[in-house]
PDB file of C-alpha atoms in Angstrom:
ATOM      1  CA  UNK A   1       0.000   0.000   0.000  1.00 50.00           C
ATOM      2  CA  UNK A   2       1.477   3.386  -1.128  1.00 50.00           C
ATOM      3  CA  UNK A   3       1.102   5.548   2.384  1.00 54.00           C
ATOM      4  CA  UNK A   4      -0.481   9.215   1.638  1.00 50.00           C
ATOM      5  CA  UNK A   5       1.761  12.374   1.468  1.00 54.00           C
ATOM      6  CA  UNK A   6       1.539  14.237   4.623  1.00 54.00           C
ATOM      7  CA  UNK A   7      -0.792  16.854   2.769  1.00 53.00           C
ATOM      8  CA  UNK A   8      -3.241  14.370   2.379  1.00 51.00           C
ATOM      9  CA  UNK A   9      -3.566  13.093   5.505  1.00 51.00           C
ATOM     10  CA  UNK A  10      -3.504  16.422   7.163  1.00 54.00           C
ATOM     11  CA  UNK A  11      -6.881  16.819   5.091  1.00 52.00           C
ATOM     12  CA  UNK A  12      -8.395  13.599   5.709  1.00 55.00           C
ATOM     13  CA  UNK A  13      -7.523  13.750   9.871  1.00 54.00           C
ATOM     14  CA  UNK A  14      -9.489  17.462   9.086  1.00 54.00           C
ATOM     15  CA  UNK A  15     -12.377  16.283   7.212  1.00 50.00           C
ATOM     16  CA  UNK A  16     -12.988  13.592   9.527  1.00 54.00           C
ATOM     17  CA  UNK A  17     -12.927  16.246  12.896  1.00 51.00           C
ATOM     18  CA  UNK A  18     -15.074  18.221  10.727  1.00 51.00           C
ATOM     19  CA  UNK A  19     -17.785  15.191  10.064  1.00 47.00           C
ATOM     20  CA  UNK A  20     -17.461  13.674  13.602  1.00 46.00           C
ATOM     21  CA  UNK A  21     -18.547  17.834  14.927  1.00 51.00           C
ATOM     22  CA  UNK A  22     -21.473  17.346  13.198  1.00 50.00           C
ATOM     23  CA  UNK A  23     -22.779  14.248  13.932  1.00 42.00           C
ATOM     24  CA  UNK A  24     -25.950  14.329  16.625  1.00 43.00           C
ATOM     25  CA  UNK A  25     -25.682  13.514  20.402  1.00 41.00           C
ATOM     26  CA  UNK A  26     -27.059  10.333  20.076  1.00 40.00           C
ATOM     27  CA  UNK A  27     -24.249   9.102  17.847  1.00 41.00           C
ATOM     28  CA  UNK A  28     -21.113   7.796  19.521  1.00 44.00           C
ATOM     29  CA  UNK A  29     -19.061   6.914  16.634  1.00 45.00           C
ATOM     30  CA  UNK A  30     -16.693  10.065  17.678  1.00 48.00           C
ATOM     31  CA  UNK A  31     -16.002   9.689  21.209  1.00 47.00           C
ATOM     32  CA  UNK A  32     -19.503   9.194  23.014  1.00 50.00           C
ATOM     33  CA  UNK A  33     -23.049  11.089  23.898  1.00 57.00           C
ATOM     34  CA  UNK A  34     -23.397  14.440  25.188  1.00 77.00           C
ATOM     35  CA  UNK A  35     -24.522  14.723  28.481  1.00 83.00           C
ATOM     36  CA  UNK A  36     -27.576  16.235  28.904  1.00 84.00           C
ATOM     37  CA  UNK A  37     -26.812  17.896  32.025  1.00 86.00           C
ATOM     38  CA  UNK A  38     -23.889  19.365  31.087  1.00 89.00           C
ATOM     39  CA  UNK A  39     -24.120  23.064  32.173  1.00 91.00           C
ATOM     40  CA  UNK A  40     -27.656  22.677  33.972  1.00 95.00           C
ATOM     41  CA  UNK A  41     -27.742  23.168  37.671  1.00 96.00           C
ATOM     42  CA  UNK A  42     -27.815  19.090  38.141  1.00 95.00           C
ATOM     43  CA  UNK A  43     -31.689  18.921  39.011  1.00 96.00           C
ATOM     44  CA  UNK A  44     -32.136  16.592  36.305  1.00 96.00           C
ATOM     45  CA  UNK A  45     -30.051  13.683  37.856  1.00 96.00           C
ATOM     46  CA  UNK A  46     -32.197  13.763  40.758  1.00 97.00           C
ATOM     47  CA  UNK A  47     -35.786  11.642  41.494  1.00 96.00           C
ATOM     48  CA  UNK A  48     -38.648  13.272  40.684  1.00 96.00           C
ATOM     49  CA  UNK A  49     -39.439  13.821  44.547  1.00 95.00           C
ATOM     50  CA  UNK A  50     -36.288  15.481  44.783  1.00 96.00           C
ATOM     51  CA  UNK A  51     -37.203  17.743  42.043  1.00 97.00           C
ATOM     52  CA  UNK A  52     -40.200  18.794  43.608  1.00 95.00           C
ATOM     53  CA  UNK A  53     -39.103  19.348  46.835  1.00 95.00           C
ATOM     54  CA  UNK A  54     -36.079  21.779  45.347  1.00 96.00           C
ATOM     55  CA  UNK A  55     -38.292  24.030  43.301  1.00 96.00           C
ATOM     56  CA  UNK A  56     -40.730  24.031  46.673  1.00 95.00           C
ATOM     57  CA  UNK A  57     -37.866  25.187  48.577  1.00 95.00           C
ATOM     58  CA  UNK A  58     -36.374  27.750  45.749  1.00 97.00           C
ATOM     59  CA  UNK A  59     -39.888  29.142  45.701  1.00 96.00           C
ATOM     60  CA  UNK A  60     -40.403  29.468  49.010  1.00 95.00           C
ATOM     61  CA  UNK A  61     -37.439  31.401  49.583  1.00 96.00           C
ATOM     62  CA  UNK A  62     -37.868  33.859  46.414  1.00 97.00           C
ATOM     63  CA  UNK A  63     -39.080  37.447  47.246  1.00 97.00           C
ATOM     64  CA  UNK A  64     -41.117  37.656  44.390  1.00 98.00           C
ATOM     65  CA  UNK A  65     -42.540  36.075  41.280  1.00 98.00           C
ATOM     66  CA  UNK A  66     -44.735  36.858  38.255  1.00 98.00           C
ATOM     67  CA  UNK A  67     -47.272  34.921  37.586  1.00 97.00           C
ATOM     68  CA  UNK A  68     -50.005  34.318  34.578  1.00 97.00           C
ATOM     69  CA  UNK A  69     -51.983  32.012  32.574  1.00 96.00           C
ATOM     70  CA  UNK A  70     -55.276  30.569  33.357  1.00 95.00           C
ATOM     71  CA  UNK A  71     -57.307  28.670  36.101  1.00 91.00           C
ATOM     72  CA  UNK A  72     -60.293  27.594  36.374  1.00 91.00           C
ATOM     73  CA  UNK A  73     -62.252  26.690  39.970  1.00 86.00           C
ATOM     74  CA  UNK A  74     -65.513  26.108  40.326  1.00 85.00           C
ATOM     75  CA  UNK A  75     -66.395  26.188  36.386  1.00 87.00           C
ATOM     76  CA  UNK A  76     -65.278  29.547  36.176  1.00 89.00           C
ATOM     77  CA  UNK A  77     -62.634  30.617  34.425  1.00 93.00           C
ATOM     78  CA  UNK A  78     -59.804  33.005  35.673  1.00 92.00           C
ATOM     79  CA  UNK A  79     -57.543  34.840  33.565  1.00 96.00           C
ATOM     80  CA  UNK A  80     -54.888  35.672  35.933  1.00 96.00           C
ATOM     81  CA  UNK A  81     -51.170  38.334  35.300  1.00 97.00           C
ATOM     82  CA  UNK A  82     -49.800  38.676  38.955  1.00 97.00           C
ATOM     83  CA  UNK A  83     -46.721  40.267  40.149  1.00 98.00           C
ATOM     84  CA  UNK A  84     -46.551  39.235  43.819  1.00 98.00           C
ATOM     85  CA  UNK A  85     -44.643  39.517  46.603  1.00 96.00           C
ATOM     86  CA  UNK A  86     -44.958  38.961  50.267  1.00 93.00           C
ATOM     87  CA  UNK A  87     -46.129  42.433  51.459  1.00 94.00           C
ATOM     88  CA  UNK A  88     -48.199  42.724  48.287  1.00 97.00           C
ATOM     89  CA  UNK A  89     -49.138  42.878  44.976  1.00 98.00           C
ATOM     90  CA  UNK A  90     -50.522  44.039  41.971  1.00 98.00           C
ATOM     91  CA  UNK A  91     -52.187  42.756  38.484  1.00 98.00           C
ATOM     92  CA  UNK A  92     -55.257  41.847  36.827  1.00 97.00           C
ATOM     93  CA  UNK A  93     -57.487  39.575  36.841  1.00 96.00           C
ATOM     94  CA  UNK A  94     -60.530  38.947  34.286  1.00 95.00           C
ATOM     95  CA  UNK A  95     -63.518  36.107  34.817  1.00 89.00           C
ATOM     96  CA  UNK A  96     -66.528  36.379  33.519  1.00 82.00           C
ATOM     97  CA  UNK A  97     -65.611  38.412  30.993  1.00 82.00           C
ATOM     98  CA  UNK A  98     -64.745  41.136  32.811  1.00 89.00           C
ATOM     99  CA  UNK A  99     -61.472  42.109  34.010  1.00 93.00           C
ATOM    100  CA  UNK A 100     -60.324  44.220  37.102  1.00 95.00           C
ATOM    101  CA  UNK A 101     -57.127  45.313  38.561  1.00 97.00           C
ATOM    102  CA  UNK A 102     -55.763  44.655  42.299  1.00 97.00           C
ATOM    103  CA  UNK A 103     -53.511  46.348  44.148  1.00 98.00           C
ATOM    104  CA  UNK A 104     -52.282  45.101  47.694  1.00 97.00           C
ATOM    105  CA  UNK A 105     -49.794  46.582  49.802  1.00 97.00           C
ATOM    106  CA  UNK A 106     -49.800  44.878  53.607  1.00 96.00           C
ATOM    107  CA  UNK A 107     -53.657  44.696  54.148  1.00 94.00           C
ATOM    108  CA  UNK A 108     -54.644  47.720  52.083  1.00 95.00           C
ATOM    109  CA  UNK A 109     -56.632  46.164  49.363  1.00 96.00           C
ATOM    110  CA  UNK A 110     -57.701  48.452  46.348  1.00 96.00           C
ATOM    111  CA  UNK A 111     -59.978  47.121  43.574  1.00 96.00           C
ATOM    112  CA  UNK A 112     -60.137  48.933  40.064  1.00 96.00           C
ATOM    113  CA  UNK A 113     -62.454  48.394  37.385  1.00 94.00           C
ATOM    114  CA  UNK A 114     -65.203  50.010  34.571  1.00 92.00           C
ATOM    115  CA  UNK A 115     -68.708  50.642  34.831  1.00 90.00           C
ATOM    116  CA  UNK A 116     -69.296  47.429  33.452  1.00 87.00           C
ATOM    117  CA  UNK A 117     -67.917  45.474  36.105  1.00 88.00           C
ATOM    118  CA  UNK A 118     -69.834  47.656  39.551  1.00 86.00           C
ATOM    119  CA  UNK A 119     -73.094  47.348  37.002  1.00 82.00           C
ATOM    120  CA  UNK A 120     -73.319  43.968  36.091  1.00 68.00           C
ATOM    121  CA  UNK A 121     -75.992  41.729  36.910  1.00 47.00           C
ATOM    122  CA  UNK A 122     -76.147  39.009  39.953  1.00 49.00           C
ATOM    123  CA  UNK A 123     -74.605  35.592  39.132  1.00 45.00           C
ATOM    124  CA  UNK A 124     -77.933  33.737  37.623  1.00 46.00           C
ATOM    125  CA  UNK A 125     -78.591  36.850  35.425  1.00 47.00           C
ATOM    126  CA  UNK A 126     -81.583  37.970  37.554  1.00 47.00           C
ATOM    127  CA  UNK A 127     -81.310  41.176  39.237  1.00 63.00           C
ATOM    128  CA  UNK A 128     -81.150  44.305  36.575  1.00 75.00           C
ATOM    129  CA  UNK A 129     -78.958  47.093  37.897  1.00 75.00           C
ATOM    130  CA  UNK A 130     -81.113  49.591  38.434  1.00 80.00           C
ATOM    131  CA  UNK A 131     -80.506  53.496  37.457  1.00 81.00           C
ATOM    132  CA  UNK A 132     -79.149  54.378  40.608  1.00 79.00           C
ATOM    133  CA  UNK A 133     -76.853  51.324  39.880  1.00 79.00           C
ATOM    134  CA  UNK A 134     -75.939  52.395  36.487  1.00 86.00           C
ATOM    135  CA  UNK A 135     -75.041  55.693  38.347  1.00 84.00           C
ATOM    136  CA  UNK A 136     -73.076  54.477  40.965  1.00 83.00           C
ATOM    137  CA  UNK A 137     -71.196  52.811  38.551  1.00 87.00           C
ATOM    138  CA  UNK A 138     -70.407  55.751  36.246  1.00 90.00           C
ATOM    139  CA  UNK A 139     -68.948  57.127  39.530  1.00 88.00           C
ATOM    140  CA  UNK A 140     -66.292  54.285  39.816  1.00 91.00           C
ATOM    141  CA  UNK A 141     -65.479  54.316  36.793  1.00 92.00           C
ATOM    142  CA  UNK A 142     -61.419  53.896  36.728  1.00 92.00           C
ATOM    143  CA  UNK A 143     -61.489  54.399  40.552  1.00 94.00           C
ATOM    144  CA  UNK A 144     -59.139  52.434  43.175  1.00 96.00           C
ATOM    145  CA  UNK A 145     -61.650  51.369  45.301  1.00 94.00           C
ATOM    146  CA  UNK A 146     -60.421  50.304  49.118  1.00 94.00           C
ATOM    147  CA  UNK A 147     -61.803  47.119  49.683  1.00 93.00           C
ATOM    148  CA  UNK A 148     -62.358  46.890  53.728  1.00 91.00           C
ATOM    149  CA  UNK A 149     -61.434  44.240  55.279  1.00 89.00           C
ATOM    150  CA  UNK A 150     -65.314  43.272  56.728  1.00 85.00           C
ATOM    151  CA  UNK A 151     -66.698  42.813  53.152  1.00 88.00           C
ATOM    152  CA  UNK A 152     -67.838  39.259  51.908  1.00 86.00           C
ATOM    153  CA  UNK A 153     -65.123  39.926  49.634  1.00 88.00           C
ATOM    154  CA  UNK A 154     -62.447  41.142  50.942  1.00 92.00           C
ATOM    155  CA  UNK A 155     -60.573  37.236  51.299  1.00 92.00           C
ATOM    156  CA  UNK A 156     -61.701  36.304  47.715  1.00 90.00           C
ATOM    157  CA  UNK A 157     -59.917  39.238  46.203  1.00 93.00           C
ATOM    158  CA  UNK A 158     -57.096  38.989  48.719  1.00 95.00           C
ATOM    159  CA  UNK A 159     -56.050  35.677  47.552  1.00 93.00           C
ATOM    160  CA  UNK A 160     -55.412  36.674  43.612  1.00 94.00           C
ATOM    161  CA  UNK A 161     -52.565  39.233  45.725  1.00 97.00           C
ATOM    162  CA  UNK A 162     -51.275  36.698  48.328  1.00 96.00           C
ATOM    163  CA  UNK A 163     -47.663  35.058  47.063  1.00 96.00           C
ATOM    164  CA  UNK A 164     -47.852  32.347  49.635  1.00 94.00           C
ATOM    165  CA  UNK A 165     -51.323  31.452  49.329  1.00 92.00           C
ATOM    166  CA  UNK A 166     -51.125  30.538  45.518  1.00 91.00           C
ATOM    167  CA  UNK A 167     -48.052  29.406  45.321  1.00 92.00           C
ATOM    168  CA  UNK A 168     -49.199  26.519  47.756  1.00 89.00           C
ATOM    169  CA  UNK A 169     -52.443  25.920  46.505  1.00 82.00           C
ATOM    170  CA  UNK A 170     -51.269  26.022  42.820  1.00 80.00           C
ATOM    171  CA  UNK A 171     -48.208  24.034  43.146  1.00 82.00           C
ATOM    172  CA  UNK A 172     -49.652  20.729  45.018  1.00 78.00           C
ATOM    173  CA  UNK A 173     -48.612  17.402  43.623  1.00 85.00           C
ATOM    174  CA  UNK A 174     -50.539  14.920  44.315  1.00 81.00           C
ATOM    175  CA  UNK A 175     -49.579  10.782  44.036  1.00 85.00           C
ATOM    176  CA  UNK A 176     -46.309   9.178  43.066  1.00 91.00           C
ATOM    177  CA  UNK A 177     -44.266  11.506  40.950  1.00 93.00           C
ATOM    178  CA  UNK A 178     -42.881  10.865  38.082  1.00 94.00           C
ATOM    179  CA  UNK A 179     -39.951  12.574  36.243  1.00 94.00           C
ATOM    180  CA  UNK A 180     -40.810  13.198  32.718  1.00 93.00           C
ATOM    181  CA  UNK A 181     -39.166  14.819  29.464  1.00 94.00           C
ATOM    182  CA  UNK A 182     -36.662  17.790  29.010  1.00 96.00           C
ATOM    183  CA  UNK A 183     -38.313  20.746  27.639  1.00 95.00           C
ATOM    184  CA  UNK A 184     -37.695  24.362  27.664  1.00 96.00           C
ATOM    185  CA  UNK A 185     -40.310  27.122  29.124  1.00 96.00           C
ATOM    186  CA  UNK A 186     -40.009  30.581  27.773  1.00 94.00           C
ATOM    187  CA  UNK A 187     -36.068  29.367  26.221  1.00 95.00           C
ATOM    188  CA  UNK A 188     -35.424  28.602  29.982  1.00 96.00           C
ATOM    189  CA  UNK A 189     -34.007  24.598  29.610  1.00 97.00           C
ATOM    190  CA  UNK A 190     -36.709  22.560  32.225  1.00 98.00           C
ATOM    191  CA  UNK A 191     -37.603  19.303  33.146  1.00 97.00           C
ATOM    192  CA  UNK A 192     -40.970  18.131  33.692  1.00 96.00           C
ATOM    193  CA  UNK A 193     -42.653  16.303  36.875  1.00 95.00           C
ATOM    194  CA  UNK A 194     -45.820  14.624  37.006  1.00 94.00           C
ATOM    195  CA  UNK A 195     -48.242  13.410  39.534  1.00 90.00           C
ATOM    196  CA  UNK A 196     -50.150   9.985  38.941  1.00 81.00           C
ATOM    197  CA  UNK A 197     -53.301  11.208  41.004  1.00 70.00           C
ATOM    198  CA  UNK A 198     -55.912  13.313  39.895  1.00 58.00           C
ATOM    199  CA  UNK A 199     -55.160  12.939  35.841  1.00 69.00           C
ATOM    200  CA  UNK A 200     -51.800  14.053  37.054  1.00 84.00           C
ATOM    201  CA  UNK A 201     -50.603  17.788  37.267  1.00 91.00           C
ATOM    202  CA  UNK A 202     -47.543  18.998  35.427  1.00 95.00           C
ATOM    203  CA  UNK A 203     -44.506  20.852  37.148  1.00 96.00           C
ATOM    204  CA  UNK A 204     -41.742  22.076  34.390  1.00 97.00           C
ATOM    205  CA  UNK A 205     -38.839  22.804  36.789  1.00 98.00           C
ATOM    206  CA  UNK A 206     -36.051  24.869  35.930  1.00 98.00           C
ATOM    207  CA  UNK A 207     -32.424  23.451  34.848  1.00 98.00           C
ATOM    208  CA  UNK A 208     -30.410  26.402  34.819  1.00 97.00           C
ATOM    209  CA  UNK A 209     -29.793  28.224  37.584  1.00 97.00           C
ATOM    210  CA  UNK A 210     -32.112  28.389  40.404  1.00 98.00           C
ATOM    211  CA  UNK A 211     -34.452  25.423  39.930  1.00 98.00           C
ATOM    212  CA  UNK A 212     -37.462  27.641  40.040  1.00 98.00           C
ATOM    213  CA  UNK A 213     -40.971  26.216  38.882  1.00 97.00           C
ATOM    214  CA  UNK A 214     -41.335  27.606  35.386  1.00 98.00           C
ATOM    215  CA  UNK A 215     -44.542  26.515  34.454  1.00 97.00           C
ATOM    216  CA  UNK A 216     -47.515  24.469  36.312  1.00 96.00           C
ATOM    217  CA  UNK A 217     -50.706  22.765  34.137  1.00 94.00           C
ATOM    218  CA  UNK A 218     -53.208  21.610  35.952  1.00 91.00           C
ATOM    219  CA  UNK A 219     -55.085  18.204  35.616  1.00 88.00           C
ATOM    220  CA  UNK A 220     -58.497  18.063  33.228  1.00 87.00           C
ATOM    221  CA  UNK A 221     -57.533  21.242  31.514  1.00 88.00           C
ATOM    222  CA  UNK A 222     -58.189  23.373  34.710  1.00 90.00           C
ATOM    223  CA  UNK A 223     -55.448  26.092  33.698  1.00 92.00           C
ATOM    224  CA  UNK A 224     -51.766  26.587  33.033  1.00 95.00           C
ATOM    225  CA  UNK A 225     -50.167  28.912  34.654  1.00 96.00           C
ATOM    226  CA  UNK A 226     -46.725  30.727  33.989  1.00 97.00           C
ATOM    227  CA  UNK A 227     -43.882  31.992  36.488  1.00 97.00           C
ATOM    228  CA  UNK A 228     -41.203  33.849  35.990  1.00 97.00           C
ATOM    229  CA  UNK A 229     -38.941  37.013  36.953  1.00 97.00           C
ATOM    230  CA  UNK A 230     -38.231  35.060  40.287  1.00 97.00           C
ATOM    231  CA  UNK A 231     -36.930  37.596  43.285  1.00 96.00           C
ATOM    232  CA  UNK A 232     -37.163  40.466  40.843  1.00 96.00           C
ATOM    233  CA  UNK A 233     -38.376  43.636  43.028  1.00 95.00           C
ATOM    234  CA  UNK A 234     -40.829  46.019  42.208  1.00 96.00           C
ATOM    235  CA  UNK A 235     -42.877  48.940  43.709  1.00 95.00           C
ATOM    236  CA  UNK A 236     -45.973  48.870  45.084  1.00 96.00           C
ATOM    237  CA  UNK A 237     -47.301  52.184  45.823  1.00 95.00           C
ATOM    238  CA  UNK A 238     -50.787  53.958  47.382  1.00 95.00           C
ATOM    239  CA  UNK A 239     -52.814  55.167  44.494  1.00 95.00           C
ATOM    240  CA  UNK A 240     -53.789  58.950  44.428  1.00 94.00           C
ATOM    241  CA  UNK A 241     -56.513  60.302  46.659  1.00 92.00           C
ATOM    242  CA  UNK A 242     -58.063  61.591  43.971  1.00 93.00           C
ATOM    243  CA  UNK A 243     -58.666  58.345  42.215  1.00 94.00           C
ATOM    244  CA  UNK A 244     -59.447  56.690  45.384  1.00 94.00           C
ATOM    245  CA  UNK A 245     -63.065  55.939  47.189  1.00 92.00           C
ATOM    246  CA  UNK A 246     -63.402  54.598  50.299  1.00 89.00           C
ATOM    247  CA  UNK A 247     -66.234  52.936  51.683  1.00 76.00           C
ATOM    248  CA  UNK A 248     -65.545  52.252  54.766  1.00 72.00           C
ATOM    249  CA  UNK A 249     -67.988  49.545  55.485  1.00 60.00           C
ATOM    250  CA  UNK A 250     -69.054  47.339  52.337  1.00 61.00           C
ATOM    251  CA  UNK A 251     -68.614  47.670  48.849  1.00 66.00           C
ATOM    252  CA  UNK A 252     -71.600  48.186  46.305  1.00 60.00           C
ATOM    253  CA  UNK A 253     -72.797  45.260  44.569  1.00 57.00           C
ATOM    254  CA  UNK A 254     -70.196  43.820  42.399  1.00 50.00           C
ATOM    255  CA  UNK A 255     -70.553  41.006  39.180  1.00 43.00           C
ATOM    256  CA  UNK A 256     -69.435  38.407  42.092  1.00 47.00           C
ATOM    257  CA  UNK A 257     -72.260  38.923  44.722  1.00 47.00           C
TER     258      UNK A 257
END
């Protein structure tokens, strides 16, 4: 066998780097597969218990968290886009097709919403607002109403503002868990968790950095929810006094008495 010039097998030794670079993962003809938790924060070599209980525990200890998507309770759907952090928060929510803003800071509670929303009818459609209604409601119009604390309502709009409250109603697995398939939320790499009970809800949990929850869906197609900007701060701050009306006692009839 005549032996190549050096020239030659310069080029085939660089054709040969050049195919084996190319060549997927999953191919280990050139020197074995990429791990797939090579430059993750290592949450995906754990059990799917252990997942859980780190992005519990990362969550529990983050100052703050966005979060949006959809949930539905009760048959009703909620449309929710939260920023929340312990002493507060602020965002909308919209159900029934109607949407309204909440703003929380400590136990002040402030409501905001149209017309449309102080004048609409009682649940089963049966009760008309009246014209006094109607007028009432022009008045609030765009208003940051103070929601006292004595009103029927006060707890049921307090929730959509409490970080600790949703986070641990929203984030319950239930049954043996089950680690599923790498994904990516939002470009964020994840890895997915599943519970067997209940059609099984879906945790995507974070692989790089912090392993924050990224993403929760419940079972039966009651919601999905999105969270992100984890322990990013942000103001929370009185409205004006001149946009402000304070009952004192009990709010007016809302869409949710």
């Amino acid at each position: 066998m005549t032996p190549l010039p050096p020239a030659a097998r310069r080029r085939r030794a660089a054709l040969s780097l050049a195919l084996c670079a190319g060549l997927t993962a999953s191919l280990t003809a050139c020197g074995g597969s990429e791990d797939p938790d090579a430059g993750t924060n290592g949450v995906g070599k754990l059990s799917a218990a252990e997942i859980e209980t780190k992005a519990k525990a990362a969550a529990d200890a983050a100052p703050s968290v966005r979060l949006s998507g959809t949930l539905v309770t009760e048959g009703t759907t909620y449309k929710l886009n939260m920023r929340l952090k312990q002493d507060g928060g602020s965002g909308s929510v919209t159900a029934k097709d109607t949407t309204f803003e909440l703003l929380r800071i400590g136990d002040a509670l402030y409501l905001r919403a149209d017309a449309g929303f102080w004048a609409h009818t009682d649940a089963k459609g049966a009760e008309k607002p009246s014209k006094a209604d109607l007028e009432a409601a022009e008045k609030l119009n765009g208003k940051y109403v103070k929601v006292p604390k004595g009103d029927p309502a006060y707890e049921q709009f307090r929730g959509f503002t409490d970080m600790d409250l949703l986070l641990d109603g929203l984030l319950g697995m239930h049954g043996e868990l089950v680690k599923g398939d790498r994904t990516k939320v939002g470009g964020v790499r994840a890895i997915k968790v599943t519970g067997s009970k209940g059609g099984g809800n879906v945790l995507d949990v974070s692989l790089e950095g912090t392993p924050y929850p990224l993403q929760f869906t419940r079972a039966g197609g009651t919601g999905v929810l999105t969270l992100g900007d984890w322990g990013e701060d942000f103001a929370l701050k009185e409205p004006p006094k001149e946009e402000t009306v304070d009952y004192g006692g009990q709010l007016p009839k809302t869409s949710d008495d």
